[in-house]
Amino acid sequence: MKTTITITRYFGLFILLIGILLNLKMYFFEEPGTLIYLLLCFFGIILFGLSYLMRINK
């Protein structure tokens, strides 16, 4: 279970960072906005939060 929590935490952090980088790229290069980047950030936050909730309930 400990490896699952670790994988979930790092994957959530990775997805969050990818979403943030794509959002910054969108603003710097003045590309049209998309909701996908925001959803990536939201999904990363959910995974990161779930990893902490799984740790508390063990």
Short mmCIF file of N, CA, C and O in Angstrom, two decimals:
data_model
loop_
_atom_site.label_atom_id
_atom_site.label_comp_id
_atom_site.label_asym_id
_atom_site.label_seq_id
_atom_site.Cartn_x
_atom_site.Cartn_y
_atom_site.Cartn_z
N MET A 1 0.83 -1.19 0.00
CA MET A 1 0.00 0.00 0.00
C MET A 1 0.87 1.25 0.00
O MET A 1 0.49 2.26 -0.56
N LYS A 2 2.03 1.15 0.63
CA LYS A 2 2.89 2.32 0.71
C LYS A 2 3.41 2.73 -0.67
O LYS A 2 3.52 3.91 -0.96
N THR A 3 3.70 1.75 -1.53
CA THR A 3 4.17 2.10 -2.88
C THR A 3 3.05 2.71 -3.71
O THR A 3 3.30 3.60 -4.52
N THR A 4 1.81 2.27 -3.49
CA THR A 4 0.67 2.85 -4.20
C THR A 4 0.49 4.31 -3.82
O THR A 4 0.23 5.16 -4.68
N ILE A 5 0.63 4.62 -2.55
CA ILE A 5 0.50 6.00 -2.09
C ILE A 5 1.61 6.85 -2.68
O ILE A 5 1.37 7.98 -3.14
N THR A 6 2.82 6.34 -2.70
CA THR A 6 3.94 7.09 -3.26
C THR A 6 3.77 7.34 -4.75
O THR A 6 4.00 8.45 -5.23
N ILE A 7 3.34 6.32 -5.47
CA ILE A 7 3.13 6.47 -6.92
C ILE A 7 2.02 7.47 -7.19
O ILE A 7 2.15 8.33 -8.07
N THR A 8 0.94 7.39 -6.42
CA THR A 8 -0.17 8.33 -6.60
C THR A 8 0.28 9.76 -6.31
O THR A 8 -0.09 10.69 -7.03
N ARG A 9 1.07 9.94 -5.27
CA ARG A 9 1.53 11.28 -4.89
C ARG A 9 2.43 11.87 -5.98
O ARG A 9 2.24 13.00 -6.40
N TYR A 10 3.40 11.10 -6.45
CA TYR A 10 4.32 11.62 -7.46
C TYR A 10 3.65 11.81 -8.82
O TYR A 10 3.94 12.76 -9.53
N PHE A 11 2.73 10.91 -9.17
CA PHE A 11 2.01 11.07 -10.43
C PHE A 11 1.10 12.29 -10.38
O PHE A 11 1.01 13.05 -11.35
N GLY A 12 0.45 12.53 -9.25
CA GLY A 12 -0.38 13.72 -9.09
C GLY A 12 0.45 14.99 -9.17
O GLY A 12 0.05 15.97 -9.81
N LEU A 13 1.60 14.98 -8.55
CA LEU A 13 2.49 16.14 -8.62
C LEU A 13 3.00 16.37 -10.03
O LEU A 13 3.07 17.51 -10.50
N PHE A 14 3.30 15.29 -10.74
CA PHE A 14 3.76 15.39 -12.12
C PHE A 14 2.67 15.98 -13.02
O PHE A 14 2.92 16.89 -13.81
N ILE A 15 1.44 15.48 -12.89
CA ILE A 15 0.33 15.99 -13.68
C ILE A 15 0.06 17.45 -13.36
O ILE A 15 -0.20 18.27 -14.26
N LEU A 16 0.13 17.82 -12.09
CA LEU A 16 -0.07 19.21 -11.70
C LEU A 16 0.98 20.12 -12.31
O LEU A 16 0.66 21.19 -12.85
N LEU A 17 2.24 19.71 -12.28
CA LEU A 17 3.31 20.52 -12.84
C LEU A 17 3.19 20.64 -14.36
O LEU A 17 3.43 21.72 -14.92
N ILE A 18 2.79 19.57 -15.04
CA ILE A 18 2.57 19.63 -16.48
C ILE A 18 1.45 20.61 -16.80
O ILE A 18 1.57 21.43 -17.72
N GLY A 19 0.36 20.57 -16.04
CA GLY A 19 -0.74 21.50 -16.25
C GLY A 19 -0.32 22.95 -16.04
O GLY A 19 -0.69 23.83 -16.81
N ILE A 20 0.47 23.20 -15.01
CA ILE A 20 0.94 24.56 -14.73
C ILE A 20 1.88 25.03 -15.85
O ILE A 20 1.77 26.18 -16.31
N LEU A 21 2.78 24.17 -16.28
CA LEU A 21 3.70 24.55 -17.36
C LEU A 21 2.95 24.84 -18.66
O LEU A 21 3.27 25.81 -19.37
N LEU A 22 1.94 24.06 -18.97
CA LEU A 22 1.15 24.31 -20.18
C LEU A 22 0.35 25.60 -20.06
O LEU A 22 0.20 26.33 -21.05
N ASN A 23 -0.16 25.89 -18.87
CA ASN A 23 -0.86 27.15 -18.66
C ASN A 23 0.08 28.34 -18.85
O ASN A 23 -0.27 29.33 -19.49
N LEU A 24 1.28 28.25 -18.29
CA LEU A 24 2.26 29.34 -18.46
C LEU A 24 2.66 29.50 -19.92
O LEU A 24 2.79 30.62 -20.41
N LYS A 25 2.85 28.39 -20.61
CA LYS A 25 3.18 28.44 -22.04
C LYS A 25 2.07 29.12 -22.82
O LYS A 25 2.33 29.93 -23.72
N MET A 26 0.83 28.82 -22.46
CA MET A 26 -0.31 29.41 -23.14
C MET A 26 -0.32 30.93 -22.95
O MET A 26 -0.58 31.68 -23.89
N TYR A 27 -0.02 31.40 -21.74
CA TYR A 27 -0.02 32.84 -21.49
C TYR A 27 1.16 33.54 -22.15
O TYR A 27 1.03 34.64 -22.68
N PHE A 28 2.35 32.93 -22.09
CA PHE A 28 3.53 33.59 -22.64
C PHE A 28 3.50 33.68 -24.16
O PHE A 28 3.95 34.66 -24.73
N PHE A 29 2.98 32.66 -24.82
CA PHE A 29 2.95 32.66 -26.28
C PHE A 29 1.61 33.12 -26.84
O PHE A 29 1.38 33.02 -28.04
N GLU A 30 0.74 33.62 -25.95
CA GLU A 30 -0.56 34.17 -26.32
C GLU A 30 -1.37 33.22 -27.19
O GLU A 30 -1.95 33.59 -28.21
N GLU A 31 -1.42 31.97 -26.77
CA GLU A 31 -2.21 30.96 -27.47
C GLU A 31 -3.65 31.03 -26.96
O GLU A 31 -3.91 31.55 -25.88
N PRO A 32 -4.58 30.50 -27.72
CA PRO A 32 -5.96 30.50 -27.23
C PRO A 32 -6.10 29.59 -26.01
O PRO A 32 -5.46 28.54 -25.93
N GLY A 33 -6.90 30.01 -25.07
CA GLY A 33 -7.06 29.26 -23.83
C GLY A 33 -7.85 27.98 -24.02
O GLY A 33 -8.76 27.90 -24.84
N THR A 34 -7.48 26.98 -23.28
CA THR A 34 -8.21 25.72 -23.31
C THR A 34 -8.52 25.30 -21.87
O THR A 34 -7.81 25.64 -20.93
N LEU A 35 -9.59 24.57 -21.73
CA LEU A 35 -9.99 24.07 -20.43
C LEU A 35 -9.20 22.83 -20.03
O LEU A 35 -9.13 22.48 -18.86
N ILE A 36 -8.56 22.19 -21.00
CA ILE A 36 -7.82 20.95 -20.73
C ILE A 36 -6.68 21.20 -19.74
O ILE A 36 -6.44 20.39 -18.84
N TYR A 37 -5.99 22.32 -19.86
CA TYR A 37 -4.87 22.60 -18.96
C TYR A 37 -5.36 22.78 -17.53
O TYR A 37 -4.73 22.31 -16.58
N LEU A 38 -6.48 23.45 -17.37
CA LEU A 38 -7.06 23.63 -16.04
C LEU A 38 -7.52 22.29 -15.48
O LEU A 38 -7.34 22.02 -14.28
N LEU A 39 -8.09 21.45 -16.31
CA LEU A 39 -8.52 20.13 -15.86
C LEU A 39 -7.33 19.26 -15.46
O LEU A 39 -7.42 18.47 -14.51
N LEU A 40 -6.21 19.40 -16.17
CA LEU A 40 -5.00 18.67 -15.78
C LEU A 40 -4.54 19.09 -14.38
O LEU A 40 -4.18 18.25 -13.56
N CYS A 41 -4.54 20.39 -14.12
CA CYS A 41 -4.15 20.89 -12.80
C CYS A 41 -5.10 20.35 -11.73
O CYS A 41 -4.68 19.91 -10.66
N PHE A 42 -6.39 20.38 -12.01
CA PHE A 42 -7.39 19.91 -11.06
C PHE A 42 -7.21 18.41 -10.78
O PHE A 42 -7.27 17.97 -9.63
N PHE A 43 -6.97 17.62 -11.83
CA PHE A 43 -6.75 16.19 -11.68
C PHE A 43 -5.50 15.91 -10.85
O PHE A 43 -5.47 15.01 -10.01
N GLY A 44 -4.44 16.69 -11.08
CA GLY A 44 -3.22 16.53 -10.30
C GLY A 44 -3.43 16.84 -8.83
O GLY A 44 -2.92 16.14 -7.95
N ILE A 45 -4.21 17.88 -8.54
CA ILE A 45 -4.51 18.23 -7.15
C ILE A 45 -5.33 17.14 -6.49
O ILE A 45 -5.09 16.78 -5.33
N ILE A 46 -6.28 16.58 -7.23
CA ILE A 46 -7.10 15.49 -6.68
C ILE A 46 -6.24 14.27 -6.36
O ILE A 46 -6.36 13.68 -5.28
N LEU A 47 -5.34 13.88 -7.26
CA LEU A 47 -4.48 12.73 -7.00
C LEU A 47 -3.55 12.98 -5.82
O LEU A 47 -3.32 12.10 -4.98
N PHE A 48 -3.00 14.18 -5.76
CA PHE A 48 -2.09 14.52 -4.67
C PHE A 48 -2.83 14.50 -3.33
O PHE A 48 -2.33 13.98 -2.33
N GLY A 49 -4.05 15.03 -3.31
CA GLY A 49 -4.85 15.01 -2.09
C GLY A 49 -5.28 13.61 -1.70
O GLY A 49 -5.31 13.25 -0.51
N LEU A 50 -5.61 12.79 -2.68
CA LEU A 50 -6.00 11.40 -2.40
C LEU A 50 -4.87 10.61 -1.77
O LEU A 50 -5.11 9.74 -0.93
N SER A 51 -3.65 10.89 -2.17
CA SER A 51 -2.53 10.16 -1.59
C SER A 51 -2.41 10.44 -0.10
O SER A 51 -2.08 9.55 0.67
N TYR A 52 -2.73 11.66 0.33
CA TYR A 52 -2.69 11.96 1.75
C TYR A 52 -3.90 11.37 2.47
O TYR A 52 -3.79 10.94 3.62
N LEU A 53 -5.05 11.33 1.82
CA LEU A 53 -6.22 10.72 2.46
C LEU A 53 -6.05 9.22 2.61
O LEU A 53 -6.51 8.64 3.59
N MET A 54 -5.39 8.56 1.67
CA MET A 54 -5.15 7.12 1.78
C MET A 54 -4.17 6.83 2.93
O MET A 54 -4.27 5.81 3.59
N ARG A 55 -3.24 7.73 3.18
CA ARG A 55 -2.26 7.54 4.23
C ARG A 55 -2.93 7.65 5.61
O ARG A 55 -2.61 6.91 6.51
N ILE A 56 -3.88 8.56 5.76
CA ILE A 56 -4.52 8.77 7.05
C ILE A 56 -5.42 7.60 7.42
O ILE A 56 -5.50 7.21 8.57
N ASN A 57 -6.09 7.00 6.45
CA ASN A 57 -7.07 5.96 6.73
C ASN A 57 -6.49 4.56 6.76
O ASN A 57 -7.25 3.60 6.71
N LYS A 58 -5.21 4.39 6.88
CA LYS A 58 -4.68 3.02 6.85
C LYS A 58 -4.75 2.32 8.18
O LYS A 58 -5.05 2.77 9.18
#
